[in-house]
Amino acid sequence: MSGQGNDWSEWGELWRDQPAVDVSQLARAASRKRWRMRVIVASELLMSAVACAQCLRFMSITTGRWQVWSFATLVFMLVLQWLYLHVRRGTWQASGDDVRSLLQLSLQRAVAGVRLARINLWSTAVWVVLTVLVSVPELEPSHWQADPKLKWTLVLQCAVNGPLILAIIVFCLWYIRRQRARIARIGELLRPDPT
Amino acid sequence: MTRDDGQDRSFDDVLRQHAGLLSRIAASYEADPALRDDLLQDMALALWRALPNWRGEAPLRAFVARVAHNRGATHVVGQMRSPVGGALSDDWIEPRHGPDGYAELEERRVRLQDAVRRLPLSQRQAVTLALEGFSHAEIADALGITANSVGVRLNRAKAALKSVLGEDA
């Protein structure tokens, strides 16, 4: 055997002589992660279903511009869900492809993720403007000052939706920054070997 | 027995057979013991998700190594800090008892592991597969590169390993 082969076989023996793994513990930990993943997916689906049901309920109890607004919100949520699933397609089954293909796929996903986050930011802005425009009559001080129930509803909406919209904006900006860092890092990994 | 039960049982068998391989690949990506354990669990999870796709076109061991490296590469992409550890730490040396001379062997093993971890990712992936006994063709298939590139990477890695391990080039 050549000297080169000796090096690899000697290092190989040394490499493979590593401490034994506690397989039972590993299997239990992997099982916990499997269940956690299933619970997360189920929670996401449940939250989407609840949000859609709320829109449908609002559509059924309102008329005129608020009914149109409910319908638009429902469409907006469904489109976002579709985009969300589109970006995450294929992520449930872990890749058995080669590493380079996976990195290229990860790059495409990161680019798509940035695009989705931008769409999310703009669509949120459009939704907020649309909501404000639709509710202009209710926002008239003379209107809500004379109606305690409407005043309470407006305060509640601002208290719930304000932080929620702020959280969406912060999350999208953070996500875009993170995906850009990923794109740079994957680009480094995909760079061809120097000759 | 449901289909899921059967799948899980088959996964447990595969995991039992390849836990060592997964653990060594995880160790080549992560120096911190806690993060390494977490990565190993993620590799096991990725294997569970990928296993239904295995059609036997490649040996199971090669498929497992490929899935583990895919997860490892994802781990590197997700690491915003440098993934390679600093100076060699005693924490990495697992307490194992054996006959005289065993401590020296153990130290050499840890030094090798540390040296492999310091290699650039492209070389590290090729080296870990070579150390597991995979052929150049199998390594090329797992990494999606040519066998020629595998040879180039292994030659460069060998020189780097010898330098770090303080052996004659």
PDB file of C-alpha atoms in Angstrom, chain B residues 4-165:
ATOM      1  CA  ASP B   4     -46.143   4.814  10.915  1.00  0.00           C
ATOM      2  CA  ASP B   5     -45.229   2.188  13.511  1.00  0.00           C
ATOM      3  CA  GLY B   6     -43.503   0.127  10.827  1.00  0.00           C
ATOM      4  CA  GLN B   7     -41.700   3.181   9.520  1.00  0.00           C
ATOM      5  CA  ASP B   8     -40.595   4.191  13.015  1.00  0.00           C
ATOM      6  CA  ARG B   9     -39.379   0.671  13.796  1.00  0.00           C
ATOM      7  CA  SER B  10     -37.397   0.537  10.577  1.00  0.00           C
ATOM      8  CA  PHE B  11     -35.991   3.989  11.402  1.00  0.00           C
ATOM      9  CA  ASP B  12     -34.945   2.820  14.863  1.00  0.00           C
ATOM     10  CA  ASP B  13     -33.046  -0.097  13.289  1.00  0.00           C
ATOM     11  CA  VAL B  14     -31.307   2.194  10.804  1.00  0.00           C
ATOM     12  CA  LEU B  15     -30.491   4.662  13.573  1.00  0.00           C
ATOM     13  CA  ARG B  16     -29.055   1.883  15.752  1.00  0.00           C
ATOM     14  CA  GLN B  17     -26.823   0.710  12.892  1.00  0.00           C
ATOM     15  CA  HIS B  18     -25.607   4.169  11.875  1.00  0.00           C
ATOM     16  CA  ALA B  19     -25.541   6.151  15.133  1.00  0.00           C
ATOM     17  CA  GLY B  20     -21.741   6.067  15.212  1.00  0.00           C
ATOM     18  CA  LEU B  21     -21.460   7.363  11.646  1.00  0.00           C
ATOM     19  CA  LEU B  22     -23.921  10.185  12.402  1.00  0.00           C
ATOM     20  CA  SER B  23     -22.110  11.062  15.609  1.00  0.00           C
ATOM     21  CA  ARG B  24     -18.728  11.291  13.879  1.00  0.00           C
ATOM     22  CA  ILE B  25     -20.128  13.440  11.081  1.00  0.00           C
ATOM     23  CA  ALA B  26     -21.822  15.707  13.663  1.00  0.00           C
ATOM     24  CA  ALA B  27     -18.483  16.012  15.479  1.00  0.00           C
ATOM     25  CA  SER B  28     -16.851  17.211  12.252  1.00  0.00           C
ATOM     26  CA  TYR B  29     -19.305  20.125  12.093  1.00  0.00           C
ATOM     27  CA  GLU B  30     -19.638  21.238  15.692  1.00  0.00           C
ATOM     28  CA  ALA B  31     -17.074  21.478  18.510  1.00  0.00           C
ATOM     29  CA  ASP B  32     -19.411  22.556  21.294  1.00  0.00           C
ATOM     30  CA  PRO B  33     -20.712  19.364  23.002  1.00  0.00           C
ATOM     31  CA  ALA B  34     -24.240  20.681  23.604  1.00  0.00           C
ATOM     32  CA  LEU B  35     -24.628  22.029  20.059  1.00  0.00           C
ATOM     33  CA  ARG B  36     -23.085  18.815  18.716  1.00  0.00           C
ATOM     34  CA  ASP B  37     -25.693  16.723  20.550  1.00  0.00           C
ATOM     35  CA  ASP B  38     -28.401  18.978  19.162  1.00  0.00           C
ATOM     36  CA  LEU B  39     -26.988  18.643  15.659  1.00  0.00           C
ATOM     37  CA  LEU B  40     -26.829  14.867  16.068  1.00  0.00           C
ATOM     38  CA  GLN B  41     -30.515  14.838  17.030  1.00  0.00           C
ATOM     39  CA  ASP B  42     -31.313  17.021  14.007  1.00  0.00           C
ATOM     40  CA  MET B  43     -29.410  14.587  11.796  1.00  0.00           C
ATOM     41  CA  ALA B  44     -31.444  11.707  13.263  1.00  0.00           C
ATOM     42  CA  LEU B  45     -34.617  13.696  12.569  1.00  0.00           C
ATOM     43  CA  ALA B  46     -33.505  14.463   8.998  1.00  0.00           C
ATOM     44  CA  LEU B  47     -32.821  10.761   8.507  1.00  0.00           C
ATOM     45  CA  TRP B  48     -36.322   9.885   9.712  1.00  0.00           C
ATOM     46  CA  ARG B  49     -37.760  12.347   7.189  1.00  0.00           C
ATOM     47  CA  ALA B  50     -35.507  11.252   4.326  1.00  0.00           C
ATOM     48  CA  LEU B  51     -35.666   7.499   4.843  1.00  0.00           C
ATOM     49  CA  PRO B  52     -38.957   6.945   2.954  1.00  0.00           C
ATOM     50  CA  ASN B  53     -37.170   8.389  -0.135  1.00  0.00           C
ATOM     51  CA  TRP B  54     -34.422   5.780  -0.062  1.00  0.00           C
ATOM     52  CA  ARG B  55     -35.010   3.387  -2.959  1.00  0.00           C
ATOM     53  CA  GLY B  56     -31.833   1.339  -2.630  1.00  0.00           C
ATOM     54  CA  GLU B  57     -30.086   2.955  -5.618  1.00  0.00           C
ATOM     55  CA  ALA B  58     -27.170   3.778  -3.281  1.00  0.00           C
ATOM     56  CA  PRO B  59     -25.996   1.730  -0.281  1.00  0.00           C
ATOM     57  CA  LEU B  60     -27.920   2.685   2.871  1.00  0.00           C
ATOM     58  CA  ARG B  61     -24.706   3.770   4.629  1.00  0.00           C
ATOM     59  CA  ALA B  62     -23.899   6.202   1.780  1.00  0.00           C
ATOM     60  CA  PHE B  63     -27.472   7.530   1.891  1.00  0.00           C
ATOM     61  CA  VAL B  64     -27.269   8.076   5.660  1.00  0.00           C
ATOM     62  CA  ALA B  65     -23.914   9.880   5.296  1.00  0.00           C
ATOM     63  CA  ARG B  66     -25.357  12.092   2.558  1.00  0.00           C
ATOM     64  CA  VAL B  67     -28.398  13.055   4.643  1.00  0.00           C
ATOM     65  CA  ALA B  68     -26.119  13.769   7.627  1.00  0.00           C
ATOM     66  CA  HIS B  69     -23.846  15.977   5.531  1.00  0.00           C
ATOM     67  CA  ASN B  70     -26.845  17.805   4.108  1.00  0.00           C
ATOM     68  CA  ARG B  71     -28.006  18.579   7.636  1.00  0.00           C
ATOM     69  CA  GLY B  72     -24.446  19.508   8.586  1.00  0.00           C
ATOM     70  CA  ALA B  73     -24.201  21.912   5.640  1.00  0.00           C
ATOM     71  CA  THR B  74     -27.514  23.476   6.680  1.00  0.00           C
ATOM     72  CA  HIS B  75     -26.076  23.823  10.192  1.00  0.00           C
ATOM     73  CA  VAL B  76     -23.040  25.668   8.785  1.00  0.00           C
ATOM     74  CA  VAL B  77     -25.264  27.950   6.716  1.00  0.00           C
ATOM     75  CA  GLY B  78     -27.318  28.728   9.817  1.00  0.00           C
ATOM     76  CA  GLN B  79     -24.253  29.475  11.919  1.00  0.00           C
ATOM     77  CA  MET B  80     -23.587  33.169  11.668  1.00  0.00           C
ATOM     78  CA  ARG B  81     -20.475  32.900  13.784  1.00  0.00           C
ATOM     79  CA  SER B  82     -17.415  30.930  12.725  1.00  0.00           C
ATOM     80  CA  PRO B  83     -18.239  27.233  13.188  1.00  0.00           C
ATOM     81  CA  VAL B  84     -14.691  26.182  13.955  1.00  0.00           C
ATOM     82  CA  GLY B  85     -13.617  26.092  17.587  1.00  0.00           C
ATOM     83  CA  GLY B  86     -10.592  27.836  19.025  1.00  0.00           C
ATOM     84  CA  ALA B  87      -7.803  26.155  20.920  1.00  0.00           C
ATOM     85  CA  LEU B  88      -8.032  22.449  21.697  1.00  0.00           C
ATOM     86  CA  SER B  89     -10.024  22.032  24.887  1.00  0.00           C
ATOM     87  CA  ASP B  90      -9.885  19.213  27.405  1.00  0.00           C
ATOM     88  CA  ASP B  91     -13.683  19.287  27.492  1.00  0.00           C
ATOM     89  CA  TRP B  92     -13.762  17.573  24.129  1.00  0.00           C
ATOM     90  CA  ILE B  93     -11.890  14.544  25.423  1.00  0.00           C
ATOM     91  CA  GLU B  94     -14.476  12.015  26.501  1.00  0.00           C
ATOM     92  CA  PRO B  95     -13.383  10.111  29.639  1.00  0.00           C
ATOM     93  CA  ARG B  96     -12.649   6.583  28.463  1.00  0.00           C
ATOM     94  CA  HIS B  97     -10.607   4.024  30.350  1.00  0.00           C
ATOM     95  CA  GLY B  98      -8.377   1.398  28.869  1.00  0.00           C
ATOM     96  CA  PRO B  99      -4.939  -0.187  28.979  1.00  0.00           C
ATOM     97  CA  ASP B 100      -1.694   1.804  29.110  1.00  0.00           C
ATOM     98  CA  GLY B 101      -1.127   3.917  26.033  1.00  0.00           C
ATOM     99  CA  TYR B 102      -4.840   4.410  25.602  1.00  0.00           C
ATOM    100  CA  ALA B 103      -4.688   8.010  26.793  1.00  0.00           C
ATOM    101  CA  GLU B 104      -2.163   8.790  24.082  1.00  0.00           C
ATOM    102  CA  LEU B 105      -4.394   7.179  21.449  1.00  0.00           C
ATOM    103  CA  GLU B 106      -7.353   9.129  22.774  1.00  0.00           C
ATOM    104  CA  GLU B 107      -5.431  12.385  22.559  1.00  0.00           C
ATOM    105  CA  ARG B 108      -4.413  11.627  18.961  1.00  0.00           C
ATOM    106  CA  ARG B 109      -8.034  10.897  18.110  1.00  0.00           C
ATOM    107  CA  VAL B 110      -9.212  14.193  19.574  1.00  0.00           C
ATOM    108  CA  ARG B 111      -6.417  16.065  17.805  1.00  0.00           C
ATOM    109  CA  LEU B 112      -7.465  14.457  14.515  1.00  0.00           C
ATOM    110  CA  GLN B 113     -11.093  15.411  15.132  1.00  0.00           C
ATOM    111  CA  ASP B 114     -10.034  18.962  15.911  1.00  0.00           C
ATOM    112  CA  ALA B 115      -7.822  19.128  12.813  1.00  0.00           C
ATOM    113  CA  VAL B 116     -10.655  17.865  10.588  1.00  0.00           C
ATOM    114  CA  ARG B 117     -12.990  20.473  12.031  1.00  0.00           C
ATOM    115  CA  ARG B 118     -10.546  23.230  11.104  1.00  0.00           C
ATOM    116  CA  LEU B 119     -10.589  22.283   7.417  1.00  0.00           C
ATOM    117  CA  PRO B 120     -12.673  24.357   4.974  1.00  0.00           C
ATOM    118  CA  LEU B 121     -16.125  22.821   4.622  1.00  0.00           C
ATOM    119  CA  SER B 122     -15.570  21.467   1.100  1.00  0.00           C
ATOM    120  CA  GLN B 123     -12.460  19.568   2.232  1.00  0.00           C
ATOM    121  CA  ARG B 124     -13.964  18.565   5.566  1.00  0.00           C
ATOM    122  CA  GLN B 125     -16.923  16.831   3.939  1.00  0.00           C
ATOM    123  CA  ALA B 126     -14.675  14.865   1.598  1.00  0.00           C
ATOM    124  CA  VAL B 127     -12.296  13.962   4.442  1.00  0.00           C
ATOM    125  CA  THR B 128     -14.974  12.702   6.827  1.00  0.00           C
ATOM    126  CA  LEU B 129     -16.327  10.423   4.106  1.00  0.00           C
ATOM    127  CA  ALA B 130     -12.820   9.210   3.217  1.00  0.00           C
ATOM    128  CA  LEU B 131     -12.140   8.494   6.891  1.00  0.00           C
ATOM    129  CA  GLU B 132     -15.366   6.469   6.994  1.00  0.00           C
ATOM    130  CA  GLY B 133     -13.973   4.332   4.189  1.00  0.00           C
ATOM    131  CA  PHE B 134     -16.046   5.618   1.259  1.00  0.00           C
ATOM    132  CA  SER B 135     -14.493   5.423  -2.217  1.00  0.00           C
ATOM    133  CA  HIS B 136     -13.770   8.512  -4.318  1.00  0.00           C
ATOM    134  CA  ALA B 137     -16.767   7.687  -6.531  1.00  0.00           C
ATOM    135  CA  GLU B 138     -19.087   7.395  -3.509  1.00  0.00           C
ATOM    136  CA  ILE B 139     -17.774  10.665  -2.068  1.00  0.00           C
ATOM    137  CA  ALA B 140     -18.265  12.387  -5.436  1.00  0.00           C
ATOM    138  CA  ASP B 141     -21.829  11.055  -5.576  1.00  0.00           C
ATOM    139  CA  ALA B 142     -22.623  12.220  -2.035  1.00  0.00           C
ATOM    140  CA  LEU B 143     -21.213  15.709  -2.508  1.00  0.00           C
ATOM    141  CA  GLY B 144     -22.349  16.279  -6.100  1.00  0.00           C
ATOM    142  CA  ILE B 145     -18.822  16.868  -7.433  1.00  0.00           C
ATOM    143  CA  THR B 146     -16.509  14.969  -9.790  1.00  0.00           C
ATOM    144  CA  ALA B 147     -14.167  12.215  -8.598  1.00  0.00           C
ATOM    145  CA  ASN B 148     -11.313  14.412  -9.804  1.00  0.00           C
ATOM    146  CA  SER B 149     -12.427  17.206  -7.455  1.00  0.00           C
ATOM    147  CA  VAL B 150     -12.576  14.680  -4.635  1.00  0.00           C
ATOM    148  CA  GLY B 151      -8.925  13.787  -5.307  1.00  0.00           C
ATOM    149  CA  VAL B 152      -7.927  17.459  -5.306  1.00  0.00           C
ATOM    150  CA  ARG B 153      -9.787  18.159  -2.066  1.00  0.00           C
ATOM    151  CA  LEU B 154      -8.354  15.100  -0.323  1.00  0.00           C
ATOM    152  CA  ASN B 155      -4.793  15.952  -1.373  1.00  0.00           C
ATOM    153  CA  ARG B 156      -5.124  19.492  -0.057  1.00  0.00           C
ATOM    154  CA  ALA B 157      -6.791  18.256   3.112  1.00  0.00           C
ATOM    155  CA  LYS B 158      -4.042  15.719   3.679  1.00  0.00           C
ATOM    156  CA  ALA B 159      -1.358  18.386   3.554  1.00  0.00           C
ATOM    157  CA  ALA B 160      -3.375  20.571   5.954  1.00  0.00           C
ATOM    158  CA  LEU B 161      -3.997  17.654   8.336  1.00  0.00           C
ATOM    159  CA  LYS B 162      -0.330  16.719   8.400  1.00  0.00           C
ATOM    160  CA  SER B 163       0.584  20.302   9.128  1.00  0.00           C
ATOM    161  CA  VAL B 164      -1.924  20.648  11.974  1.00  0.00           C
ATOM    162  CA  LEU B 165      -1.141  17.218  13.422  1.00  0.00           C
TER     163      LEU B 165
END
